[in-house]
XYZ file of C-alpha atoms in Angstrom:
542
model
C -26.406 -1.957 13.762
C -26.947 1.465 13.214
C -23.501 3.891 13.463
C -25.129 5.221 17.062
C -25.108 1.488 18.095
C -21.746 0.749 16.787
C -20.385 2.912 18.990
C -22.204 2.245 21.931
C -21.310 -1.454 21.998
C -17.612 -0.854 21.738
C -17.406 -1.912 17.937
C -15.899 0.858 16.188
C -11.837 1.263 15.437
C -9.922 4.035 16.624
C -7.082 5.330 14.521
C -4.502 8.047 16.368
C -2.235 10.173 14.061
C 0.996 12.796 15.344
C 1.261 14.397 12.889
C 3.771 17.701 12.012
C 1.355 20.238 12.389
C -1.865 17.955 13.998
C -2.590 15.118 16.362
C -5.677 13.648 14.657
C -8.497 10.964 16.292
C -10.617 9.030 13.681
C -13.366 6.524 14.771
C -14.547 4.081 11.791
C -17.196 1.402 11.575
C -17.072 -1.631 9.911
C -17.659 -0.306 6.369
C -14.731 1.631 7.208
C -16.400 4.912 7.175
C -15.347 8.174 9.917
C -17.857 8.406 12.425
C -16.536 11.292 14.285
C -12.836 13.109 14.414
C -10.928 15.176 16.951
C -7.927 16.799 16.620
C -5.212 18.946 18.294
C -3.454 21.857 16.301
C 0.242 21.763 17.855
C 4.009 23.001 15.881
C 7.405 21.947 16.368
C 9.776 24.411 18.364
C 13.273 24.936 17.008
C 15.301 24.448 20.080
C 19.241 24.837 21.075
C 19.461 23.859 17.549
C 17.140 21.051 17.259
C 13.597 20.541 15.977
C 11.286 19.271 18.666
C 8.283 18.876 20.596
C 8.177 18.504 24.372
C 6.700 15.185 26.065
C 4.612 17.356 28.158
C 3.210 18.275 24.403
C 2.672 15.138 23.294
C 0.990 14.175 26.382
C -1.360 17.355 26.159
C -2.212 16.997 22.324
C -3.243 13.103 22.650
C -5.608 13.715 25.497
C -6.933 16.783 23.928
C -7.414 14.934 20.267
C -9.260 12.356 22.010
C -11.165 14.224 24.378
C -11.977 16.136 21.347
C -13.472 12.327 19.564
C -15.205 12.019 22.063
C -17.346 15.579 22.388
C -17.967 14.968 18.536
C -19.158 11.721 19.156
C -21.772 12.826 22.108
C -22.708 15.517 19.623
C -23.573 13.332 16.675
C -24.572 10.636 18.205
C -25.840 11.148 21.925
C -23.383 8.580 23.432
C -20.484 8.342 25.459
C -17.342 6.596 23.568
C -16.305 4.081 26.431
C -14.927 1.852 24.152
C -14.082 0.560 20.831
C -13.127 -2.773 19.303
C -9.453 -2.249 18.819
C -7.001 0.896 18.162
C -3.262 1.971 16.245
C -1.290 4.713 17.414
C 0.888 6.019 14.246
C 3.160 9.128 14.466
C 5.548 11.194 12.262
C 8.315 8.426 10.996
C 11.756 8.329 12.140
C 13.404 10.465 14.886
C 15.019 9.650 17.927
C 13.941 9.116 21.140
C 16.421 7.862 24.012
C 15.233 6.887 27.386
C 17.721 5.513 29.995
C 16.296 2.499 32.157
C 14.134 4.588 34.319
C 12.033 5.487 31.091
C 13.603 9.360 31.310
C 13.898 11.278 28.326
C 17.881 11.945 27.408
C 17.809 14.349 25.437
C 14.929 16.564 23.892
C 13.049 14.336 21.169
C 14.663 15.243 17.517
C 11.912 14.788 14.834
C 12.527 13.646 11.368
C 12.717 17.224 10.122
C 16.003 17.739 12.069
C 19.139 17.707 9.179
C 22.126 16.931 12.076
C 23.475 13.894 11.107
C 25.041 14.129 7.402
C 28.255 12.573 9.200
C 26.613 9.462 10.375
C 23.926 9.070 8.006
C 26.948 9.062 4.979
C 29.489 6.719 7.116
C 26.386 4.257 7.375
C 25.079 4.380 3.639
C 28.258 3.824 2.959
C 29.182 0.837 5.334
C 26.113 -0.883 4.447
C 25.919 0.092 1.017
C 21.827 0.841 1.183
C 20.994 3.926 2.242
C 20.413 5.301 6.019
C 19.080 8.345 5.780
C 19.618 11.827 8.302
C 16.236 11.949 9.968
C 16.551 8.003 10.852
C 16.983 6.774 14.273
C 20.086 5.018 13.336
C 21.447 8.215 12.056
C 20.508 10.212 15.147
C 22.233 7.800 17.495
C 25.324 7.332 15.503
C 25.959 10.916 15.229
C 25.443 11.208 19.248
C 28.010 8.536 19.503
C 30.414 10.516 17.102
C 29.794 13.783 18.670
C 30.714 11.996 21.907
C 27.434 13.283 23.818
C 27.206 12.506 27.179
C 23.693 10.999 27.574
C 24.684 8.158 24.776
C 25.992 5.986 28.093
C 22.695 6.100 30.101
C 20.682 4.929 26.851
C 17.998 2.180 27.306
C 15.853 2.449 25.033
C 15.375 4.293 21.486
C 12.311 4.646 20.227
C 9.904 6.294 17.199
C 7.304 8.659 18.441
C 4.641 6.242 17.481
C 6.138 3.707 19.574
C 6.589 5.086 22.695
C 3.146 6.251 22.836
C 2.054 2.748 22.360
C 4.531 1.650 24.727
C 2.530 4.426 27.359
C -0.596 2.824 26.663
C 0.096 -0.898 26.106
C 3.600 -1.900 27.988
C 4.842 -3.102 25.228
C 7.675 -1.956 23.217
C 6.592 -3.184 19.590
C 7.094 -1.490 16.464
C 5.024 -1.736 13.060
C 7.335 -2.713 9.708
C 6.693 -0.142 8.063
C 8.079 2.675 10.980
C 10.825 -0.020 12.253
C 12.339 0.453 8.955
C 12.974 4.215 9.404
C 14.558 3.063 13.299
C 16.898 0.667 11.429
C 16.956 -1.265 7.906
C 14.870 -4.632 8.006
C 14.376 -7.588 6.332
C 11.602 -10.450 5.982
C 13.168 -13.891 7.833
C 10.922 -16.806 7.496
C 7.549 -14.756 7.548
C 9.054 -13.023 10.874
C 10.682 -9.021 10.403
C 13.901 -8.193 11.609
C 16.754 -5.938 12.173
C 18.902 -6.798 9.526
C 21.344 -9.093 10.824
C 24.544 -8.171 8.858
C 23.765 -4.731 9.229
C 23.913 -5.007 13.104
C 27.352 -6.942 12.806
C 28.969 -4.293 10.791
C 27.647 -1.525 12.489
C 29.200 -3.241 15.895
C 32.546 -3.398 14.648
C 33.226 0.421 13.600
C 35.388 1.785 16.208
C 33.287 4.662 17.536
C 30.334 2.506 18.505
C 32.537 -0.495 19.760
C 34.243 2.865 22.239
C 30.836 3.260 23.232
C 29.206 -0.182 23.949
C 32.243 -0.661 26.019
C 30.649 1.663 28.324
C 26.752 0.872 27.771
C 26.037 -3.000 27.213
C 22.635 -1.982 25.573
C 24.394 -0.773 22.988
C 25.393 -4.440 22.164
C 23.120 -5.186 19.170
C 22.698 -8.635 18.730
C 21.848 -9.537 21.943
C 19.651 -6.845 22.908
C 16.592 -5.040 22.570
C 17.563 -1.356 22.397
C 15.376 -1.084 19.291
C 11.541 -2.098 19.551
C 10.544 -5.655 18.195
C 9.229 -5.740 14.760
C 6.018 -7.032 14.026
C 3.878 -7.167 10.971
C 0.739 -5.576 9.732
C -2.195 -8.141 11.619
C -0.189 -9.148 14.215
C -1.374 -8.468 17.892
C 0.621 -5.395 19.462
C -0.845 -5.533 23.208
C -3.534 -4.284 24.755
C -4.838 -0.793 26.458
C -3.637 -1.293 30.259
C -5.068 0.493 33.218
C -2.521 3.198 33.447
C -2.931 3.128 29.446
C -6.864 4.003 29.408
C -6.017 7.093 32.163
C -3.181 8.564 30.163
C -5.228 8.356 26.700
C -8.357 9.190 28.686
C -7.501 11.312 32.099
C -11.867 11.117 32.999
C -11.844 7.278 33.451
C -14.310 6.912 31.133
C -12.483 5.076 28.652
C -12.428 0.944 29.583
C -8.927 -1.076 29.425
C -8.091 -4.431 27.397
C -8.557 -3.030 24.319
C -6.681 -4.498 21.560
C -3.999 -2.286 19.810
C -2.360 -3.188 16.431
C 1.700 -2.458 15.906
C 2.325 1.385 15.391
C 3.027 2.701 12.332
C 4.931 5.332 10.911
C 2.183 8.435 9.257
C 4.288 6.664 5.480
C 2.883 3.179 6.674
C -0.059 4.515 7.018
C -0.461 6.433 4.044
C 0.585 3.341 2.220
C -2.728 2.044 3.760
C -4.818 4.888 3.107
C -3.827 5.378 -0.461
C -4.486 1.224 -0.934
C -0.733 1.431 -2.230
C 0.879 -1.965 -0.356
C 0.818 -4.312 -3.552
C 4.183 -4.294 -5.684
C 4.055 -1.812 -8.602
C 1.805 0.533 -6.765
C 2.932 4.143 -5.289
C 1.185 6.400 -3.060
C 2.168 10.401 -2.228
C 1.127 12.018 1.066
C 1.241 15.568 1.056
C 1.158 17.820 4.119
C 3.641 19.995 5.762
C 6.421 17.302 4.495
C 5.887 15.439 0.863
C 6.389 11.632 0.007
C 6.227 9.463 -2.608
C 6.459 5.744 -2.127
C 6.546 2.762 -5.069
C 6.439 -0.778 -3.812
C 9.307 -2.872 -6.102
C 8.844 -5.363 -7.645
C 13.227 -5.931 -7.661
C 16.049 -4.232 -5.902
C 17.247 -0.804 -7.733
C 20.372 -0.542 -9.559
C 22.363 1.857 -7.373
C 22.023 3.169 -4.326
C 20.826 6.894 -4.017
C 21.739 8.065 -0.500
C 19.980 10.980 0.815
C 17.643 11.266 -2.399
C 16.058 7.422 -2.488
C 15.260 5.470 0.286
C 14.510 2.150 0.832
C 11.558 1.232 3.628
C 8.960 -0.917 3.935
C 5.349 -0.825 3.775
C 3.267 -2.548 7.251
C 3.556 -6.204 5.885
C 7.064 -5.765 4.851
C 7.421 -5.014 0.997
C 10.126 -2.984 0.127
C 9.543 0.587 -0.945
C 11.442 2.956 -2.572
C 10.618 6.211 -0.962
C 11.518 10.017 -1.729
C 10.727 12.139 0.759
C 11.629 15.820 1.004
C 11.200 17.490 4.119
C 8.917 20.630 3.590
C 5.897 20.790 1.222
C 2.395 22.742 2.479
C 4.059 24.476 5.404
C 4.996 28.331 3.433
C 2.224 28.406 1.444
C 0.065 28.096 4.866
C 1.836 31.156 5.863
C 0.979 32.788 2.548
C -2.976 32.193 3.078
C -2.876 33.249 6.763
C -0.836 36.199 6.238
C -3.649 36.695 3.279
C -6.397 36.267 5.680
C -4.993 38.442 8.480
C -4.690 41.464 5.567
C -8.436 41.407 4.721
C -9.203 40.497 8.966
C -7.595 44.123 9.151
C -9.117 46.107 6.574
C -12.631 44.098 7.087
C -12.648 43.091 10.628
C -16.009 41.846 10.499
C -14.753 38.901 8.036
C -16.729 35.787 8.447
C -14.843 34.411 5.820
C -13.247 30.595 6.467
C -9.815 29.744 6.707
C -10.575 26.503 4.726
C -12.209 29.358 1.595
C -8.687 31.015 1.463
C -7.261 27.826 0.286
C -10.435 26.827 -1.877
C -10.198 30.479 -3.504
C -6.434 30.921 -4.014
C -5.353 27.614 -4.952
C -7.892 27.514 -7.441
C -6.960 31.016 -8.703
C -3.598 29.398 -9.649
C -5.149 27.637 -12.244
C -5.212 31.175 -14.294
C -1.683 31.629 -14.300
C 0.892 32.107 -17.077
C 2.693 28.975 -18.383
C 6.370 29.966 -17.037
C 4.524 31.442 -13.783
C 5.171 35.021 -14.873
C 8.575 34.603 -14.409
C 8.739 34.280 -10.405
C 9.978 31.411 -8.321
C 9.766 30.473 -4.853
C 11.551 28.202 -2.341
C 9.398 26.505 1.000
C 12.358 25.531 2.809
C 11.351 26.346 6.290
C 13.640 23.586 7.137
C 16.945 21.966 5.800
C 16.405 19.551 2.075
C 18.537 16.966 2.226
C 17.522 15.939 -1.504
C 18.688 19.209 -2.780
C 22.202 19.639 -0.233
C 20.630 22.265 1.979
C 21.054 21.213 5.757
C 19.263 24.350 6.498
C 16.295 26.568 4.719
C 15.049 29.870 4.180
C 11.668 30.108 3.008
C 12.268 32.867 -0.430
C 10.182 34.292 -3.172
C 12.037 35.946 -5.818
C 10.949 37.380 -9.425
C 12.512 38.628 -12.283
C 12.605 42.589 -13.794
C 10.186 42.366 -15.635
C 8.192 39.465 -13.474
C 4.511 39.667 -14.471
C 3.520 39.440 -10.319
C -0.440 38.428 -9.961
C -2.155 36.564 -7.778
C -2.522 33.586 -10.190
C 1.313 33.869 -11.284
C 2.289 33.581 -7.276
C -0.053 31.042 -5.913
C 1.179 28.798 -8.806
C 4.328 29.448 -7.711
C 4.083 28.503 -4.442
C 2.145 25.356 -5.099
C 4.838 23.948 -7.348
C 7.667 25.183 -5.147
C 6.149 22.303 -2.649
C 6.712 19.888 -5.286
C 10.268 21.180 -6.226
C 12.391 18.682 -4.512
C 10.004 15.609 -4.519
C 10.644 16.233 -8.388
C 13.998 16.081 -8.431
C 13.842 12.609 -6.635
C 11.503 11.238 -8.665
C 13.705 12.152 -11.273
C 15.887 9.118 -10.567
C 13.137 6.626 -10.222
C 12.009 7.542 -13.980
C 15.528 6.980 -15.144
C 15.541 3.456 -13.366
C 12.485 2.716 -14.874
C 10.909 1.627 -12.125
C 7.014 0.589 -12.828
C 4.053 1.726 -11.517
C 0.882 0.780 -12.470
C -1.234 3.381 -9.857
C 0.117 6.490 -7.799
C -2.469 7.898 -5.544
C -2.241 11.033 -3.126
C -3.412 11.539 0.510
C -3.116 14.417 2.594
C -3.905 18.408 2.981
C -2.236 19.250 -0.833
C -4.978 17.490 -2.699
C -7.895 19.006 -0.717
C -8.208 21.228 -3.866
C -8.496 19.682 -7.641
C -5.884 22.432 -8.298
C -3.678 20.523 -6.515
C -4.322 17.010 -7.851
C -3.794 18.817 -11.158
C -0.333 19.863 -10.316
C 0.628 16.668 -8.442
C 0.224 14.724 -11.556
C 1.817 17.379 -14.129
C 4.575 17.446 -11.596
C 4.820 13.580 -11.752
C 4.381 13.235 -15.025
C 2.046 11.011 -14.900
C -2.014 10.253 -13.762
C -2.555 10.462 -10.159
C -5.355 9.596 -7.985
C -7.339 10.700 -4.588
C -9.891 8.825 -2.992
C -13.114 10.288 -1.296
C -10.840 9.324 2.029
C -7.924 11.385 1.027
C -8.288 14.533 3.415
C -9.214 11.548 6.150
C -5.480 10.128 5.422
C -3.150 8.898 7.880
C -5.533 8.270 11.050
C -7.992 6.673 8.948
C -5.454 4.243 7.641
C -4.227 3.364 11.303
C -7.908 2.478 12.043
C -8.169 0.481 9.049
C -5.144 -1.687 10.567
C -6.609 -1.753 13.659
C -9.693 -3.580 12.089
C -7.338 -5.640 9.976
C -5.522 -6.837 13.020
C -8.778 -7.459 15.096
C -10.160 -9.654 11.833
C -7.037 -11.843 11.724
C -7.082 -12.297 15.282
C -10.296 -13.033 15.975
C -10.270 -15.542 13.025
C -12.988 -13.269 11.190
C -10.379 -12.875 7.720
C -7.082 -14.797 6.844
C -6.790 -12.478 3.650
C -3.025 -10.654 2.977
C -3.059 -7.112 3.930
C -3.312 -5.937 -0.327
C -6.586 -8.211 -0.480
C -7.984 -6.920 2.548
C -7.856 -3.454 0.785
C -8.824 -4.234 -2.520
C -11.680 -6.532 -1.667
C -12.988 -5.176 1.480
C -12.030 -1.411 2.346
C -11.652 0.227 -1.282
C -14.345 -2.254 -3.431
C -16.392 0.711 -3.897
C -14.146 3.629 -3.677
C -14.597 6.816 -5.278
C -11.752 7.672 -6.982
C -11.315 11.362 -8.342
C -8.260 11.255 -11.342
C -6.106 13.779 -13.013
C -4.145 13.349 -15.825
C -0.937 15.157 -16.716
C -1.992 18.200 -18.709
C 0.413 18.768 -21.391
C 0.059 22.805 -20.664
C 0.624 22.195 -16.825
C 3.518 19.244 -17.347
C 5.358 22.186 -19.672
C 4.509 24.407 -16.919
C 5.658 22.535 -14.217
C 8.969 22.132 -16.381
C 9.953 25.856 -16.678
C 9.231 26.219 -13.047
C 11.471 22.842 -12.297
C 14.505 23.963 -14.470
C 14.138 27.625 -12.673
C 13.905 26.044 -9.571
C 16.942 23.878 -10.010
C 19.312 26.748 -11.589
C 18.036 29.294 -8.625
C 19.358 26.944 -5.876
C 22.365 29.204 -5.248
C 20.175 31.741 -4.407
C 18.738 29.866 -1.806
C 21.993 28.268 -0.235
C 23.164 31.696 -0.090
C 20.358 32.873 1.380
C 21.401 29.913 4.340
C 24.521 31.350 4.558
C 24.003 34.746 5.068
C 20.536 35.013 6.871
């Protein structure tokens, strides 16, 4: 069948992504290739103290993103999308989400970028001895317990953003592996995930959470099912109900009874996207947040609370993750502020935002080795990896600071990098091995950036042809995976389904790490690290 075909029998895979700054629609055929895309451009609010985004939002921006699939597939194609062979929701990881019995929304939803609960994210590394960090569910509802807040005794339900949109349009309250280990640490039990048993025990005996169970019998752990059940990559997550199809798809057009595959975290889904599931292989994703994940091959040494964490990827493997909370976000201010200067001056610029970034980045690449002396922070949120529970987006520069173009765009491309470094940092000293690391995600849209990735790494890293396609793609990718296994069509492990079927004939673009750029990197790095105090003061008095 031809790709217009495809589509017009219901055999294509749909792959849904929230994203921090986008909700993104991918369709895919068989050969795993995008056959059309919508999106919705949306931003978190900071609110009574909180970073969120309202349901009403959410709501809005899925609609839109696939209303949006659907004009480009008319356009392209000449059809109507009525269908498709199965579909994955996957969202920003982590958060909090509390809904009391009635399915209403406690409190306003806190997103992963939200640095609130150092209390109960430390009491909990601590209890279990493996770290739990801020931005995880478990962390959120912990510290609502501890700060005594009143909605804690209506709670129902808690769920990740990707799961209670697939609870909307499937009924079922299912989580992926991968995302159910940001809700709550897991473990692999006879071929089955779970909640980690002794974890659940401990955690019911401290004194603040036995005060409140006492008061809310969902809080009861063991026997209950405040969290979503765990299931693996290929497993069957539901299907599209009636009042599923109308919320995704408000015309009617869209049919019910599709399959959908668990939801996934946008890390899971990287994983995917990256082909980075198999032990001894890491992946980075690199947007308005940063990542880097390695799949061990053994337990670390020590436990690195609030720098390394410890997740899983959709089938279960343990990861250790960095993840630092702001990456692209400032230097998209940079470019658009750029763009709105020569807008002004020029105001019949036809000009793309998308040549801004092509232009500038790759200006970078001229820039003096220590980065003419200037240095730049992107914290337009709290960095837990570097003790800041707030930010302050800064650029400073020296006397006698050689400021140029070049020299500042450099800047601000390794500031994004600046506390993913530092975490990484660790993992080199534990000598943990990686055979592959490859990137996904807006920061390697540019070979510039792949360039600096890798010096900043300090070793080769990687980006498919796929990589700007990144997390939605690899949600449609499970979605196929799950409809294979199901449907009897594969009985191959998720790391042989993506070596031998989706990434056989990938083209793979690779950078090494430049001696000039790793040195350059370096001075920026040790700069970076000794200029902290400005920063923190900067939090303290702005």
């Amino acid at each position: 069948m031809n790709n217009k075909e495809v589509i017009e029998s219901g055999n294509a895979y749909l792959g849904i992504e929230f994203g921090s700054t986008r909700i993104k629609a991918v369709l895919i055929n068989d050969s795993f290739e995008p056959l059309a895309n919508g999106s919705f451009t949306w931003e978190n609010s900071f609110e009574n103290g909180v970073w969120t985004y309202p349901l009403e939002q959410i709501k809005c921006g899925l609609q839109t993103a696939y209303a949006d699939l659907k004009k480009d597939v008319q356009n392209k194609y000449g059809v109507k999308l009525t269908s498709f062979k199965a579909g994955g929701i996957s969202a920003m990881m982590h958060g909090y989400l509390a809904f009391d019995k009635e399915d209403n929304l406690l409190v306003p939803f806190r997103t992963w970028r939200n640095t609130i609960t150092g209390q109960a994210s430390k009491e909990l590394s601590e209890l279990f001895n493996f770290p739990v960090p801020e931005r995880w569910s478990i962390s959120h509802l912990y510290q609502a317990i501890l700060n005594k807040e009143e909605h804690v005794s209506k709670i129902a339900n808690v769920y990740t953003l990707a799961a209670y949109i697939h609870y909307l349009l499937t009924g079922k309250k299912v989580i992926g592996a991968g995302d159910a280990s940001g809700m709550f640490p897991i473990r692999l039990s006879n071929g089955k995930a779970e909640y980690n048993k002794d974890f659940l025990t401990k955690m019911e005996k401290l004194p603040a959470w036995k005060e409140a169970a006492s008061k809310n019998q969902a809080l009861s752990l063991l026997n209950n099912n405040l969290f979503p059940q765990i299931l693996l990559a290929g497993e069957m997550a539901g299907n599209l109900t009636e009042e599923g199809a109308k919320f995704l798809d408000p015309s009617g057009e869209t049919k019910s009874g599709i399959p959908f595959c668990p939801p996934e975290g946008d890390a899971g889904t990287g994983m995917v996207a990256t082909n980075s599931v198999e032990v001894q292989t890491g992946n980075i994703s690199a947007g308005t947040s940063v990542f880097s994940m390695v799949v061990l091959e053994k337990d670390l040494q020590k436990v690195y609370p609030g720098i390394i964490d410890v997740v899983t990827t959709p089938d279960g493997e343990s990861v250790a993750m960095v993840h630092a909370n702001n990456c692209t976000g400032e230097h998209n201010y940079w470019i658009n502020f750029f763009k709105e200067i020569v807008d002004t001056l020029c105001p019949d610029n036809k000009v793309e935002i998308g040549q801004y970034y092509d232009k500038l980045i790759t200006k970078s690449l001229e820039a003096d080795k220590d980065c003419g002396s200037l240095l730049a922070y992107n914290y337009l949120s709290g960095e837990t990896i570097t003790g800041l529970n707030s930010g302050r987006p800064l650029f400073v520069r020296g006397e006698n600071a050689s400021f140029t173009l070049a020299n500042f765009m450099r800047v601000q491309m390794f500031a994004s990098l600046g506390a993913l470094r530092k975490g990484m940092n660790i993992l080199y000293d534990e000598k943990v091995p990686v055979k592959s690391m490859t990137g996904a995600g807006g920061y390697f849209k540019t070979q510039a950036g792949l360039k600096y990735m890798a010096a900043a790494m300090k070793t080769k890293v990687s980006a498919m042809e796929t990589a700007g396609e990144g997390g939605p793609w690899g949600m449609a990718i499970l979605a196929c995976y799950m409809n294979k296994l199901c449907e009897k069509k594969s009985s191959m492990a998720l790391k042989d389904f993506l070596n031998k079927e989706v990434f056989a004939k990938a083209k793979i673009t690779t950078a090494n790490a430049e001696e000039e750029l790793v040195e350059s990197f370096n001075i920026f790095f040790d700069r970076y690290i000794k200029g902290l105090d400005i920063e923190k003061a900067a939090v303290n008095c702005l």
